[in-house]
């Protein structure tokens, strides 16, 4: 049973995470659906934002989950323990998450890597799926600065697969390659086609100025119309 102060702390940090995403990014766009069924959600880990984006999307969707976090990170930031996390050093606790019917979020590369190809994947992802008898859902993400002042986050949720590490690596590579191709070829000032805006963030200065300019233009037009 969660104590009142723990519940309050959790709510406060959830709000902080959401605020951080909205203030730091232009928006979060998604292709596919946040999984509603129990699964191991396995994503690439190529951005500082990864640990914020998936929890915020799940909180917004009202779907229960736990995210696997390294024990060292939990020691450095002890409040993470109140934010739907489970320590990577306690695999049985992570397995219990799946058996309770919650989604388990993992980053099988094991560490933050620079944008690019998917690194070697940890076998623990397959172990969780096999032991719990649940599928693995790959999710590919990129956070990129394109034609606006603030970076944009794009996430692609793939189709469920069985507990096959090679297949997971292949799917993530394919999904990232397709996402990178869209980022390179789509008009820089437009959202990527086929993606839905799930969380709006900060508009660029020129977007705000355009809105102000349109409003000022209407006002000036009205004043001109009222002249005798």
JSON list of N, CA, C and O in Angstrom, two decimals, residues 28-35 39-46 50 53-55 57-58 67 103-109 118 121 125 136-142 154-161 168 171-176 179 195:
[
{"chain": "A", "resi": 28, "resn": "UNK", "atom": "N", "xyz": [5.78, 15.63, -29.28]},
{"chain": "A", "resi": 28, "resn": "UNK", "atom": "CA", "xyz": [6.04, 14.19, -29.35]},
{"chain": "A", "resi": 28, "resn": "UNK", "atom": "C", "xyz": [5.03, 13.59, -30.33]},
{"chain": "A", "resi": 28, "resn": "UNK", "atom": "O", "xyz": [3.82, 13.68, -30.13]},
{"chain": "A", "resi": 29, "resn": "UNK", "atom": "N", "xyz": [5.56, 12.99, -31.40]},
{"chain": "A", "resi": 29, "resn": "UNK", "atom": "CA", "xyz": [4.73, 12.38, -32.43]},
{"chain": "A", "resi": 29, "resn": "UNK", "atom": "C", "xyz": [4.88, 10.85, -32.39]},
{"chain": "A", "resi": 29, "resn": "UNK", "atom": "O", "xyz": [5.98, 10.34, -32.16]},
{"chain": "A", "resi": 30, "resn": "UNK", "atom": "N", "xyz": [3.78, 10.16, -32.62]},
{"chain": "A", "resi": 30, "resn": "UNK", "atom": "CA", "xyz": [3.77, 8.71, -32.48]},
{"chain": "A", "resi": 30, "resn": "UNK", "atom": "C", "xyz": [3.14, 8.06, -33.71]},
{"chain": "A", "resi": 30, "resn": "UNK", "atom": "O", "xyz": [2.15, 8.56, -34.26]},
{"chain": "A", "resi": 31, "resn": "UNK", "atom": "N", "xyz": [3.72, 6.94, -34.12]},
{"chain": "A", "resi": 31, "resn": "UNK", "atom": "CA", "xyz": [3.13, 6.08, -35.15]},
{"chain": "A", "resi": 31, "resn": "UNK", "atom": "C", "xyz": [2.85, 4.73, -34.50]},
{"chain": "A", "resi": 31, "resn": "UNK", "atom": "O", "xyz": [3.74, 4.14, -33.89]},
{"chain": "A", "resi": 32, "resn": "UNK", "atom": "N", "xyz": [1.61, 4.27, -34.62]},
{"chain": "A", "resi": 32, "resn": "UNK", "atom": "CA", "xyz": [1.22, 3.05, -33.93]},
{"chain": "A", "resi": 32, "resn": "UNK", "atom": "C", "xyz": [0.61, 3.40, -32.58]},
{"chain": "A", "resi": 32, "resn": "UNK", "atom": "O", "xyz": [0.37, 4.57, -32.26]},
{"chain": "A", "resi": 33, "resn": "UNK", "atom": "N", "xyz": [0.36, 2.38, -31.77]},
{"chain": "A", "resi": 33, "resn": "UNK", "atom": "CA", "xyz": [-0.33, 2.57, -30.51]},
{"chain": "A", "resi": 33, "resn": "UNK", "atom": "C", "xyz": [0.52, 2.16, -29.32]},
{"chain": "A", "resi": 33, "resn": "UNK", "atom": "O", "xyz": [1.26, 1.17, -29.39]},
{"chain": "A", "resi": 34, "resn": "UNK", "atom": "N", "xyz": [0.40, 2.92, -28.24]},
{"chain": "A", "resi": 34, "resn": "UNK", "atom": "CA", "xyz": [0.99, 2.50, -26.98]},
{"chain": "A", "resi": 34, "resn": "UNK", "atom": "C", "xyz": [0.37, 1.17, -26.60]},
{"chain": "A", "resi": 34, "resn": "UNK", "atom": "O", "xyz": [-0.86, 1.05, -26.56]},
{"chain": "A", "resi": 35, "resn": "UNK", "atom": "N", "xyz": [1.17, 0.12, -26.37]},
{"chain": "A", "resi": 35, "resn": "UNK", "atom": "CA", "xyz": [0.61, -1.21, -26.11]},
{"chain": "A", "resi": 35, "resn": "UNK", "atom": "C", "xyz": [-0.36, -1.22, -24.94]},
{"chain": "A", "resi": 35, "resn": "UNK", "atom": "O", "xyz": [-0.07, -0.67, -23.87]},
{"chain": "A", "resi": 39, "resn": "UNK", "atom": "N", "xyz": [3.24, -6.88, -22.18]},
{"chain": "A", "resi": 39, "resn": "UNK", "atom": "CA", "xyz": [4.33, -7.21, -23.11]},
{"chain": "A", "resi": 39, "resn": "UNK", "atom": "C", "xyz": [5.63, -6.66, -22.54]},
{"chain": "A", "resi": 39, "resn": "UNK", "atom": "O", "xyz": [5.64, -5.89, -21.57]},
{"chain": "A", "resi": 40, "resn": "UNK", "atom": "N", "xyz": [6.73, -7.05, -23.17]},
{"chain": "A", "resi": 40, "resn": "UNK", "atom": "CA", "xyz": [8.02, -6.41, -22.93]},
{"chain": "A", "resi": 40, "resn": "UNK", "atom": "C", "xyz": [8.21, -5.39, -24.05]},
{"chain": "A", "resi": 40, "resn": "UNK", "atom": "O", "xyz": [8.27, -5.76, -25.23]},
{"chain": "A", "resi": 41, "resn": "UNK", "atom": "N", "xyz": [8.24, -4.13, -23.70]},
{"chain": "A", "resi": 41, "resn": "UNK", "atom": "CA", "xyz": [8.42, -3.06, -24.68]},
{"chain": "A", "resi": 41, "resn": "UNK", "atom": "C", "xyz": [9.90, -2.74, -24.77]},
{"chain": "A", "resi": 41, "resn": "UNK", "atom": "O", "xyz": [10.49, -2.26, -23.80]},
{"chain": "A", "resi": 42, "resn": "UNK", "atom": "N", "xyz": [10.51, -3.02, -25.91]},
{"chain": "A", "resi": 42, "resn": "UNK", "atom": "CA", "xyz": [11.95, -2.90, -26.06]},
{"chain": "A", "resi": 42, "resn": "UNK", "atom": "C", "xyz": [12.30, -1.80, -27.05]},
{"chain": "A", "resi": 42, "resn": "UNK", "atom": "O", "xyz": [11.90, -1.85, -28.22]},
{"chain": "A", "resi": 43, "resn": "UNK", "atom": "N", "xyz": [13.03, -0.79, -26.57]},
{"chain": "A", "resi": 43, "resn": "UNK", "atom": "CA", "xyz": [13.37, 0.34, -27.43]},
{"chain": "A", "resi": 43, "resn": "UNK", "atom": "C", "xyz": [14.85, 0.59, -27.55]},
{"chain": "A", "resi": 43, "resn": "UNK", "atom": "O", "xyz": [15.64, 0.18, -26.69]},
{"chain": "A", "resi": 44, "resn": "UNK", "atom": "N", "xyz": [15.24, 1.26, -28.62]},
{"chain": "A", "resi": 44, "resn": "UNK", "atom": "CA", "xyz": [16.62, 1.72, -28.75]},
{"chain": "A", "resi": 44, "resn": "UNK", "atom": "C", "xyz": [16.86, 2.83, -27.73]},
{"chain": "A", "resi": 44, "resn": "UNK", "atom": "O", "xyz": [15.92, 3.51, -27.29]},
{"chain": "A", "resi": 45, "resn": "UNK", "atom": "N", "xyz": [18.11, 3.01, -27.35]},
{"chain": "A", "resi": 45, "resn": "UNK", "atom": "CA", "xyz": [18.44, 4.02, -26.32]},
{"chain": "A", "resi": 45, "resn": "UNK", "atom": "C", "xyz": [19.51, 4.94, -26.87]},
{"chain": "A", "resi": 45, "resn": "UNK", "atom": "O", "xyz": [20.70, 4.80, -26.56]},
{"chain": "A", "resi": 46, "resn": "UNK", "atom": "N", "xyz": [19.07, 5.91, -27.70]},
{"chain": "A", "resi": 46, "resn": "UNK", "atom": "CA", "xyz": [20.00, 6.78, -28.40]},
{"chain": "A", "resi": 46, "resn": "UNK", "atom": "C", "xyz": [19.80, 8.25, -28.04]},
{"chain": "A", "resi": 46, "resn": "UNK", "atom": "O", "xyz": [20.34, 9.14, -28.70]},
{"chain": "A", "resi": 50, "resn": "UNK", "atom": "N", "xyz": [14.86, 9.43, -23.84]},
{"chain": "A", "resi": 50, "resn": "UNK", "atom": "CA", "xyz": [14.15, 8.14, -23.86]},
{"chain": "A", "resi": 50, "resn": "UNK", "atom": "C", "xyz": [13.48, 7.80, -22.53]},
{"chain": "A", "resi": 50, "resn": "UNK", "atom": "O", "xyz": [12.36, 7.30, -22.49]},
{"chain": "A", "resi": 53, "resn": "UNK", "atom": "N", "xyz": [10.24, 10.03, -22.36]},
{"chain": "A", "resi": 53, "resn": "UNK", "atom": "CA", "xyz": [9.18, 9.95, -23.38]},
{"chain": "A", "resi": 53, "resn": "UNK", "atom": "C", "xyz": [8.22, 8.79, -23.16]},
{"chain": "A", "resi": 53, "resn": "UNK", "atom": "O", "xyz": [7.00, 8.98, -23.17]},
{"chain": "A", "resi": 54, "resn": "UNK", "atom": "N", "xyz": [8.76, 7.59, -22.97]},
{"chain": "A", "resi": 54, "resn": "UNK", "atom": "CA", "xyz": [7.88, 6.43, -22.83]},
{"chain": "A", "resi": 54, "resn": "UNK", "atom": "C", "xyz": [7.04, 6.49, -21.55]},
{"chain": "A", "resi": 54, "resn": "UNK", "atom": "O", "xyz": [5.82, 6.27, -21.60]},
{"chain": "A", "resi": 55, "resn": "UNK", "atom": "N", "xyz": [7.64, 6.82, -20.38]},
{"chain": "A", "resi": 55, "resn": "UNK", "atom": "CA", "xyz": [6.78, 6.96, -19.20]},
{"chain": "A", "resi": 55, "resn": "UNK", "atom": "C", "xyz": [5.69, 8.00, -19.37]},
{"chain": "A", "resi": 55, "resn": "UNK", "atom": "O", "xyz": [4.53, 7.77, -18.99]},
{"chain": "A", "resi": 57, "resn": "UNK", "atom": "N", "xyz": [4.21, 9.01, -22.11]},
{"chain": "A", "resi": 57, "resn": "UNK", "atom": "CA", "xyz": [3.18, 8.49, -23.02]},
{"chain": "A", "resi": 57, "resn": "UNK", "atom": "C", "xyz": [2.29, 7.48, -22.30]},
{"chain": "A", "resi": 57, "resn": "UNK", "atom": "O", "xyz": [1.07, 7.46, -22.50]},
{"chain": "A", "resi": 58, "resn": "UNK", "atom": "N", "xyz": [2.88, 6.63, -21.48]},
{"chain": "A", "resi": 58, "resn": "UNK", "atom": "CA", "xyz": [2.08, 5.64, -20.75]},
{"chain": "A", "resi": 58, "resn": "UNK", "atom": "C", "xyz": [1.21, 6.31, -19.68]},
{"chain": "A", "resi": 58, "resn": "UNK", "atom": "O", "xyz": [0.06, 5.93, -19.48]},
{"chain": "A", "resi": 67, "resn": "UNK", "atom": "N", "xyz": [9.41, 0.59, -15.75]},
{"chain": "A", "resi": 67, "resn": "UNK", "atom": "CA", "xyz": [10.56, 0.76, -16.63]},
{"chain": "A", "resi": 67, "resn": "UNK", "atom": "C", "xyz": [11.81, 0.30, -15.89]},
{"chain": "A", "resi": 67, "resn": "UNK", "atom": "O", "xyz": [12.02, 0.65, -14.73]},
{"chain": "A", "resi": 103, "resn": "UNK", "atom": "N", "xyz": [2.96, -3.57, -18.45]},
{"chain": "A", "resi": 103, "resn": "UNK", "atom": "CA", "xyz": [3.99, -3.53, -19.49]},
{"chain": "A", "resi": 103, "resn": "UNK", "atom": "C", "xyz": [5.34, -3.29, -18.82]},
{"chain": "A", "resi": 103, "resn": "UNK", "atom": "O", "xyz": [5.46, -2.48, -17.90]},
{"chain": "A", "resi": 104, "resn": "UNK", "atom": "N", "xyz": [6.35, -4.00, -19.28]},
{"chain": "A", "resi": 104, "resn": "UNK", "atom": "CA", "xyz": [7.72, -3.81, -18.80]},
{"chain": "A", "resi": 104, "resn": "UNK", "atom": "C", "xyz": [8.53, -3.13, -19.90]},
{"chain": "A", "resi": 104, "resn": "UNK", "atom": "O", "xyz": [8.70, -3.69, -20.99]},
{"chain": "A", "resi": 105, "resn": "UNK", "atom": "N", "xyz": [9.02, -1.94, -19.62]},
{"chain": "A", "resi": 105, "resn": "UNK", "atom": "CA", "xyz": [9.80, -1.18, -20.60]},
{"chain": "A", "resi": 105, "resn": "UNK", "atom": "C", "xyz": [11.29, -1.43, -20.36]},
{"chain": "A", "resi": 105, "resn": "UNK", "atom": "O", "xyz": [11.78, -1.25, -19.23]},
{"chain": "A", "resi": 106, "resn": "UNK", "atom": "N", "xyz": [11.98, -1.83, -21.40]},
{"chain": "A", "resi": 106, "resn": "UNK", "atom": "CA", "xyz": [13.42, -2.09, -21.28]},
{"chain": "A", "resi": 106, "resn": "UNK", "atom": "C", "xyz": [14.17, -1.42, -22.44]},
{"chain": "A", "resi": 106, "resn": "UNK", "atom": "O", "xyz": [13.61, -1.19, -23.51]},
{"chain": "A", "resi": 107, "resn": "UNK", "atom": "N", "xyz": [15.43, -1.11, -22.19]},
{"chain": "A", "resi": 107, "resn": "UNK", "atom": "CA", "xyz": [16.34, -0.62, -23.23]},
{"chain": "A", "resi": 107, "resn": "UNK", "atom": "C", "xyz": [17.44, -1.67, -23.37]},
{"chain": "A", "resi": 107, "resn": "UNK", "atom": "O", "xyz": [18.45, -1.62, -22.65]},
{"chain": "A", "resi": 108, "resn": "UNK", "atom": "N", "xyz": [17.25, -2.63, -24.25]},
{"chain": "A", "resi": 108, "resn": "UNK", "atom": "CA", "xyz": [18.14, -3.80, -24.28]},
{"chain": "A", "resi": 108, "resn": "UNK", "atom": "C", "xyz": [19.58, -3.51, -24.71]},
{"chain": "A", "resi": 108, "resn": "UNK", "atom": "O", "xyz": [20.43, -4.39, -24.57]},
{"chain": "A", "resi": 109, "resn": "UNK", "atom": "N", "xyz": [19.88, -2.32, -25.21]},
{"chain": "A", "resi": 109, "resn": "UNK", "atom": "CA", "xyz": [21.27, -1.99, -25.50]},
{"chain": "A", "resi": 109, "resn": "UNK", "atom": "C", "xyz": [22.06, -1.80, -24.20]},
{"chain": "A", "resi": 109, "resn": "UNK", "atom": "O", "xyz": [23.29, -1.83, -24.22]},
{"chain": "A", "resi": 118, "resn": "UNK", "atom": "N", "xyz": [21.67, 0.09, -34.11]},
{"chain": "A", "resi": 118, "resn": "UNK", "atom": "CA", "xyz": [21.37, -0.55, -32.83]},
{"chain": "A", "resi": 118, "resn": "UNK", "atom": "C", "xyz": [22.57, -1.36, -32.39]},
{"chain": "A", "resi": 118, "resn": "UNK", "atom": "O", "xyz": [23.17, -2.10, -33.18]},
{"chain": "A", "resi": 121, "resn": "UNK", "atom": "N", "xyz": [22.27, -6.39, -28.15]},
{"chain": "A", "resi": 121, "resn": "UNK", "atom": "CA", "xyz": [21.13, -6.39, -27.24]},
{"chain": "A", "resi": 121, "resn": "UNK", "atom": "C", "xyz": [21.33, -7.38, -26.09]},
{"chain": "A", "resi": 121, "resn": "UNK", "atom": "O", "xyz": [21.90, -8.46, -26.27]},
{"chain": "A", "resi": 125, "resn": "UNK", "atom": "N", "xyz": [16.02, -9.30, -22.16]},
{"chain": "A", "resi": 125, "resn": "UNK", "atom": "CA", "xyz": [14.74, -8.97, -22.81]},
{"chain": "A", "resi": 125, "resn": "UNK", "atom": "C", "xyz": [13.99, -10.24, -23.18]},
{"chain": "A", "resi": 125, "resn": "UNK", "atom": "O", "xyz": [12.78, -10.37, -22.92]},
{"chain": "A", "resi": 136, "resn": "UNK", "atom": "N", "xyz": [7.19, -9.53, -27.26]},
{"chain": "A", "resi": 136, "resn": "UNK", "atom": "CA", "xyz": [8.05, -8.35, -27.23]},
{"chain": "A", "resi": 136, "resn": "UNK", "atom": "C", "xyz": [7.52, -7.36, -28.26]},
{"chain": "A", "resi": 136, "resn": "UNK", "atom": "O", "xyz": [7.22, -7.74, -29.40]},
{"chain": "A", "resi": 137, "resn": "UNK", "atom": "N", "xyz": [7.39, -6.10, -27.87]},
{"chain": "A", "resi": 137, "resn": "UNK", "atom": "CA", "xyz": [6.97, -5.05, -28.80]},
{"chain": "A", "resi": 137, "resn": "UNK", "atom": "C", "xyz": [8.14, -4.10, -29.00]},
{"chain": "A", "resi": 137, "resn": "UNK", "atom": "O", "xyz": [8.57, -3.44, -28.05]},
{"chain": "A", "resi": 138, "resn": "UNK", "atom": "N", "xyz": [8.69, -4.03, -30.22]},
{"chain": "A", "resi": 138, "resn": "UNK", "atom": "CA", "xyz": [9.80, -3.09, -30.46]},
{"chain": "A", "resi": 138, "resn": "UNK", "atom": "C", "xyz": [9.28, -1.66, -30.61]},
{"chain": "A", "resi": 138, "resn": "UNK", "atom": "O", "xyz": [8.21, -1.43, -31.16]},
{"chain": "A", "resi": 139, "resn": "UNK", "atom": "N", "xyz": [10.05, -0.70, -30.13]},
{"chain": "A", "resi": 139, "resn": "UNK", "atom": "CA", "xyz": [9.72, 0.71, -30.32]},
{"chain": "A", "resi": 139, "resn": "UNK", "atom": "C", "xyz": [10.99, 1.45, -30.72]},
{"chain": "A", "resi": 139, "resn": "UNK", "atom": "O", "xyz": [12.02, 1.35, -30.06]},
{"chain": "A", "resi": 140, "resn": "UNK", "atom": "N", "xyz": [10.91, 2.14, -31.85]},
{"chain": "A", "resi": 140, "resn": "UNK", "atom": "CA", "xyz": [12.04, 2.91, -32.37]},
{"chain": "A", "resi": 140, "resn": "UNK", "atom": "C", "xyz": [11.78, 4.39, -32.12]},
{"chain": "A", "resi": 140, "resn": "UNK", "atom": "O", "xyz": [10.67, 4.87, -32.34]},
{"chain": "A", "resi": 141, "resn": "UNK", "atom": "N", "xyz": [12.81, 5.10, -31.68]},
{"chain": "A", "resi": 141, "resn": "UNK", "atom": "CA", "xyz": [12.61, 6.52, -31.39]},
{"chain": "A", "resi": 141, "resn": "UNK", "atom": "C", "xyz": [13.81, 7.34, -31.86]},
{"chain": "A", "resi": 141, "resn": "UNK", "atom": "O", "xyz": [14.95, 6.88, -31.86]},
{"chain": "A", "resi": 142, "resn": "UNK", "atom": "N", "xyz": [13.50, 8.56, -32.26]},
{"chain": "A", "resi": 142, "resn": "UNK", "atom": "CA", "xyz": [14.52, 9.55, -32.59]},
{"chain": "A", "resi": 142, "resn": "UNK", "atom": "C", "xyz": [14.07, 10.90, -32.03]},
{"chain": "A", "resi": 142, "resn": "UNK", "atom": "O", "xyz": [12.88, 11.24, -32.09]},
{"chain": "A", "resi": 154, "resn": "UNK", "atom": "N", "xyz": [10.04, 11.53, -32.23]},
{"chain": "A", "resi": 154, "resn": "UNK", "atom": "CA", "xyz": [9.22, 10.62, -33.04]},
{"chain": "A", "resi": 154, "resn": "UNK", "atom": "C", "xyz": [9.42, 9.20, -32.54]},
{"chain": "A", "resi": 154, "resn": "UNK", "atom": "O", "xyz": [10.56, 8.75, -32.36]},
{"chain": "A", "resi": 155, "resn": "UNK", "atom": "N", "xyz": [8.31, 8.52, -32.30]},
{"chain": "A", "resi": 155, "resn": "UNK", "atom": "CA", "xyz": [8.36, 7.13, -31.82]},
{"chain": "A", "resi": 155, "resn": "UNK", "atom": "C", "xyz": [7.48, 6.26, -32.70]},
{"chain": "A", "resi": 155, "resn": "UNK", "atom": "O", "xyz": [6.36, 6.65, -33.08]},
{"chain": "A", "resi": 156, "resn": "UNK", "atom": "N", "xyz": [7.99, 5.08, -33.04]},
{"chain": "A", "resi": 156, "resn": "UNK", "atom": "CA", "xyz": [7.25, 4.10, -33.84]},
{"chain": "A", "resi": 156, "resn": "UNK", "atom": "C", "xyz": [7.09, 2.83, -33.02]},
{"chain": "A", "resi": 156, "resn": "UNK", "atom": "O", "xyz": [8.08, 2.20, -32.62]},
{"chain": "A", "resi": 157, "resn": "UNK", "atom": "N", "xyz": [5.83, 2.47, -32.74]},
{"chain": "A", "resi": 157, "resn": "UNK", "atom": "CA", "xyz": [5.55, 1.23, -32.04]},
{"chain": "A", "resi": 157, "resn": "UNK", "atom": "C", "xyz": [5.31, 0.13, -33.07]},
{"chain": "A", "resi": 157, "resn": "UNK", "atom": "O", "xyz": [4.43, 0.24, -33.92]},
{"chain": "A", "resi": 158, "resn": "UNK", "atom": "N", "xyz": [6.12, -0.94, -33.01]},
{"chain": "A", "resi": 158, "resn": "UNK", "atom": "CA", "xyz": [6.02, -2.02, -33.98]},
{"chain": "A", "resi": 158, "resn": "UNK", "atom": "C", "xyz": [5.02, -3.07, -33.59]},
{"chain": "A", "resi": 158, "resn": "UNK", "atom": "O", "xyz": [4.35, -2.99, -32.55]},
{"chain": "A", "resi": 159, "resn": "UNK", "atom": "N", "xyz": [4.93, -4.10, -34.43]},
{"chain": "A", "resi": 159, "resn": "UNK", "atom": "CA", "xyz": [4.04, -5.23, -34.16]},
{"chain": "A", "resi": 159, "resn": "UNK", "atom": "C", "xyz": [4.72, -6.19, -33.17]},
{"chain": "A", "resi": 159, "resn": "UNK", "atom": "O", "xyz": [5.94, -6.31, -33.15]},
{"chain": "A", "resi": 160, "resn": "UNK", "atom": "N", "xyz": [3.93, -6.86, -32.34]},
{"chain": "A", "resi": 160, "resn": "UNK", "atom": "CA", "xyz": [4.51, -7.81, -31.38]},
{"chain": "A", "resi": 160, "resn": "UNK", "atom": "C", "xyz": [5.25, -8.95, -32.07]},
{"chain": "A", "resi": 160, "resn": "UNK", "atom": "O", "xyz": [4.86, -9.39, -33.16]},
{"chain": "A", "resi": 161, "resn": "UNK", "atom": "N", "xyz": [6.33, -9.39, -31.45]},
{"chain": "A", "resi": 161, "resn": "UNK", "atom": "CA", "xyz": [7.10, -10.53, -31.97]},
{"chain": "A", "resi": 161, "resn": "UNK", "atom": "C", "xyz": [7.35, -11.50, -30.81]},
{"chain": "A", "resi": 161, "resn": "UNK", "atom": "O", "xyz": [7.13, -11.18, -29.65]},
{"chain": "A", "resi": 168, "resn": "UNK", "atom": "N", "xyz": [14.40, -9.28, -32.88]},
{"chain": "A", "resi": 168, "resn": "UNK", "atom": "CA", "xyz": [14.22, -7.96, -32.26]},
{"chain": "A", "resi": 168, "resn": "UNK", "atom": "C", "xyz": [15.24, -6.98, -32.80]},
{"chain": "A", "resi": 168, "resn": "UNK", "atom": "O", "xyz": [14.90, -5.84, -33.15]},
{"chain": "A", "resi": 171, "resn": "UNK", "atom": "N", "xyz": [14.26, -6.04, -36.35]},
{"chain": "A", "resi": 171, "resn": "UNK", "atom": "CA", "xyz": [13.10, -5.15, -36.42]},
{"chain": "A", "resi": 171, "resn": "UNK", "atom": "C", "xyz": [13.47, -3.72, -36.01]},
{"chain": "A", "resi": 171, "resn": "UNK", "atom": "O", "xyz": [13.05, -2.75, -36.65]},
{"chain": "A", "resi": 172, "resn": "UNK", "atom": "N", "xyz": [14.23, -3.61, -34.93]},
{"chain": "A", "resi": 172, "resn": "UNK", "atom": "CA", "xyz": [14.63, -2.27, -34.50]},
{"chain": "A", "resi": 172, "resn": "UNK", "atom": "C", "xyz": [15.49, -1.58, -35.56]},
{"chain": "A", "resi": 172, "resn": "UNK", "atom": "O", "xyz": [15.30, -0.39, -35.84]},
{"chain": "A", "resi": 173, "resn": "UNK", "atom": "N", "xyz": [16.41, -2.31, -36.15]},
{"chain": "A", "resi": 173, "resn": "UNK", "atom": "CA", "xyz": [17.24, -1.74, -37.21]},
{"chain": "A", "resi": 173, "resn": "UNK", "atom": "C", "xyz": [16.39, -1.28, -38.39]},
{"chain": "A", "resi": 173, "resn": "UNK", "atom": "O", "xyz": [16.58, -0.18, -38.93]},
{"chain": "A", "resi": 174, "resn": "UNK", "atom": "N", "xyz": [15.43, -2.12, -38.79]},
{"chain": "A", "resi": 174, "resn": "UNK", "atom": "CA", "xyz": [14.56, -1.77, -39.91]},
{"chain": "A", "resi": 174, "resn": "UNK", "atom": "C", "xyz": [13.70, -0.55, -39.59]},
{"chain": "A", "resi": 174, "resn": "UNK", "atom": "O", "xyz": [13.58, 0.37, -40.42]},
{"chain": "A", "resi": 175, "resn": "UNK", "atom": "N", "xyz": [13.10, -0.53, -38.41]},
{"chain": "A", "resi": 175, "resn": "UNK", "atom": "CA", "xyz": [12.24, 0.58, -38.02]},
{"chain": "A", "resi": 175, "resn": "UNK", "atom": "C", "xyz": [13.03, 1.89, -37.94]},
{"chain": "A", "resi": 175, "resn": "UNK", "atom": "O", "xyz": [12.57, 2.94, -38.37]},
{"chain": "A", "resi": 176, "resn": "UNK", "atom": "N", "xyz": [14.24, 1.83, -37.39]},
{"chain": "A", "resi": 176, "resn": "UNK", "atom": "CA", "xyz": [15.07, 3.02, -37.30]},
{"chain": "A", "resi": 176, "resn": "UNK", "atom": "C", "xyz": [15.52, 3.50, -38.67]},
{"chain": "A", "resi": 176, "resn": "UNK", "atom": "O", "xyz": [15.57, 4.71, -38.93]},
{"chain": "A", "resi": 179, "resn": "UNK", "atom": "N", "xyz": [12.60, 5.24, -40.20]},
{"chain": "A", "resi": 179, "resn": "UNK", "atom": "CA", "xyz": [12.38, 6.52, -39.52]},
{"chain": "A", "resi": 179, "resn": "UNK", "atom": "C", "xyz": [13.44, 7.53, -39.93]},
{"chain": "A", "resi": 179, "resn": "UNK", "atom": "O", "xyz": [13.13, 8.70, -40.22]},
{"chain": "A", "resi": 195, "resn": "UNK", "atom": "N", "xyz": [2.45, 10.28, -38.74]},
{"chain": "A", "resi": 195, "resn": "UNK", "atom": "CA", "xyz": [2.61, 10.37, -37.29]},
{"chain": "A", "resi": 195, "resn": "UNK", "atom": "C", "xyz": [1.53, 11.25, -36.68]},
{"chain": "A", "resi": 195, "resn": "UNK", "atom": "O", "xyz": [1.08, 12.21, -37.30]}
]
